[in-house]
């Protein structure tokens, strides 16, 4: 085929649908700018040569950025009305990748989704004409609302934005109250178009525990924690993304924030970072932007209203004073006093805002006099180079002195909140036994009017919030007061009670609690501190478990639940708390990849406690989790006993669905133990109950849709029904895919993979393996990702890509063995066979001998016949073959397969035995061994295994070469 290449400045002939919809479309990605109406693409201002077809392909993919576009859709749009095969599409995609430099120097724009199509994975923006302001983001961001009126920072925002694009990592440094967060949020909004909406804000101001910094960042990005170290999840998520991450308020957790920022900078080359802090992070890649105070008039300058308003600090004062009400206006008469106020406040925005909030009550001249009383304290901090917080402290203390007695009490008591809070929360915490709700609400209203509290009127409810510096000052006052013990207890008790009330409406209730998690975390920290109340802490930790799981904060859940368990005995905690805490700890550990006996012990205790209080449904649910964990750690006999225990409980409780689920667990256990007939009996009994799959528990148990059907498919293959097994497995996987639940697919596919592996036909599910790998990486399912890598390695070996496939499989098996993954032994068979085929027979034999020994210790018998068969194959392939030992291994394999009723493995072993006998001149004996086994099959004659048996029988039936009959 001859391709005609042309400049993008010329118009190419394409389908009308593409041309007619291209008006005013401009996309910017990386160094490229694509103008759809002009059919032109430039790189750094220089035209890029693309064919008309390649241009159309790129335009279609960009218009659907982030979504997979099928091959048929791409062909229909690019070659309308023509008959074109996939090869032409691949040729143009390859040319497009080359022109874009896709894959070079970390650039990534196009992704191939095996079996589906192609996806544009770069960050494409559509800027407005003549306006650098942010366009509608392609992806949702989590930035706080854009500051409604920002004064004096326009050039600052522009400077930071330009430097951030060029330098990748900027830390905005300045004293407290100078407006670092406001500048960061404003810059984030200004850069939305540049980062295609991918701007994410992480507030660190609500935690005092530096160890939680990675978890807070991961939670802000919506990541589900799947490992014990959330920073690994962050790196995996951000490694190939072009994004702006804002780390706000780092100074109190500076070491942890610095470590996280440096690692992200090093390992995520397209990530841009903006941090705010009172001090530098001092890490690799960091560039500093020191935020200066707002420009103010010189002290005691004679000003007019016109000359004063030209100073940003004065403009901010006037706008905030006007917003506070009371009709304040800047005049020639008060301009000099306003200028003096702003000068003495050193142009610090927060100090100016606090002062402006009182101007209508006291007047400008009186406020100057009030400020004079605190002048020495304010300036002492600067002259002696004390921490910058001191200058703001003086301003806050001055504002505090303007409050009435009840207002001061309420302000200090409410400082226990670390996030926003409702009026109901304020009433529960503030005041004293003698204080009425009306008095508390009146004080609350006054604090808002005097700018000591901010009022946010959202669509759901009115919420109040402190400025961070004001809260810190009020907390110091609270710590020195007689309320220092009772207020944190009220705070913790309030959230404990609130969480317990949401238990009856978990979905809606937990959603409303998510934005108050900072206060729940703070309350837990106080409860388990030296001065805290551990009894309240135990109840709070137990009540918060559903919220931890909803927010995927599994690592943090372990922290607080562990502390609550430690406090159970000294506080006389209830059995229900004990049960909930141990069950949560085991589940959180399992979900973060901690598969061990410790978790088994926690769950076993929880099941026992559920039995103590007569909670049958709880026992059934917990037994499902315990059974799964026992399988994962390789305790197959214990798993069988657990399933039998669950069946007895369900039968005694007349729980028919529970009985069906327990029989499914029994079937799975028997399958692992090599008891084929018993396994089938249990699975078919479970399948006969219509409610078996009515409730999927999202990966915390072995229940998930089509698990019984996949297990049945494995049993059918073992019993000698390869066609039925394949059809059942394929249908089950199709059903799972239709559910569109990535985690369920990642769990189901490895279980079904055994059918295709045993059948010698892994190619049929290679497309699904690719999808599994995408999903496990996306959702940070570390163990399942390793299993997927092993499956991919096996598929590559089957395609003849020995070097890559063997390396991938070998690495994956070692990882799984180090993680004590119970079923890793089964993957040793294809690994050993591949090693033996490359002349590494000793290594292969060592791997199999260890796997066989481990399998016998654990009673992992389902694949023991195949491991013994593979051992014989390795012995035969060695440079110095040991035929006698190989024949012994094959005999052991046959005996075990017959005992299990595993006809599928019996045939595989018999084929190898017949070949060995043939090789040693015992042709008749070989035929006598193989023919009866082959004759027991009624289907599957087109599968690789039965074809091999048929061909070998034909070869054995013919005279050997060189005989008289052949001559």
mmCIF file of C-alpha atoms in Angstrom, residues 25 43 55 79 220 394 401 425 477 502 527 610 666 702 873 913 954 967:
data_model
loop_
_atom_site.group_PDB
_atom_site.id
_atom_site.type_symbol
_atom_site.label_atom_id
_atom_site.label_comp_id
_atom_site.label_asym_id
_atom_site.label_seq_id
_atom_site.Cartn_x
_atom_site.Cartn_y
_atom_site.Cartn_z
ATOM 1 C CA UNK A 25 -11.708 22.766 18.427
ATOM 2 C CA UNK A 43 5.033 20.689 18.237
ATOM 3 C CA UNK A 55 -4.764 12.978 11.754
ATOM 4 C CA UNK A 79 -12.485 5.230 6.355
ATOM 5 C CA UNK A 220 -7.660 12.831 49.016
ATOM 6 C CA UNK A 394 -0.494 39.285 68.548
ATOM 7 C CA UNK A 401 -9.530 40.666 73.846
ATOM 8 C CA UNK A 425 -22.097 19.985 67.033
ATOM 9 C CA UNK A 477 -6.260 29.155 75.821
ATOM 10 C CA UNK A 502 -25.470 6.009 61.380
ATOM 11 C CA UNK A 527 -8.826 9.257 73.593
ATOM 12 C CA UNK A 610 -20.265 -13.893 67.633
ATOM 13 C CA UNK A 666 -16.937 -27.017 51.570
ATOM 14 C CA UNK A 702 -14.846 -16.094 48.941
ATOM 15 C CA UNK A 873 9.386 -34.772 32.769
ATOM 16 C CA UNK A 913 4.503 -42.510 30.833
ATOM 17 C CA UNK A 954 -1.416 -43.961 16.244
ATOM 18 C CA UNK A 967 10.618 -51.898 4.588
#
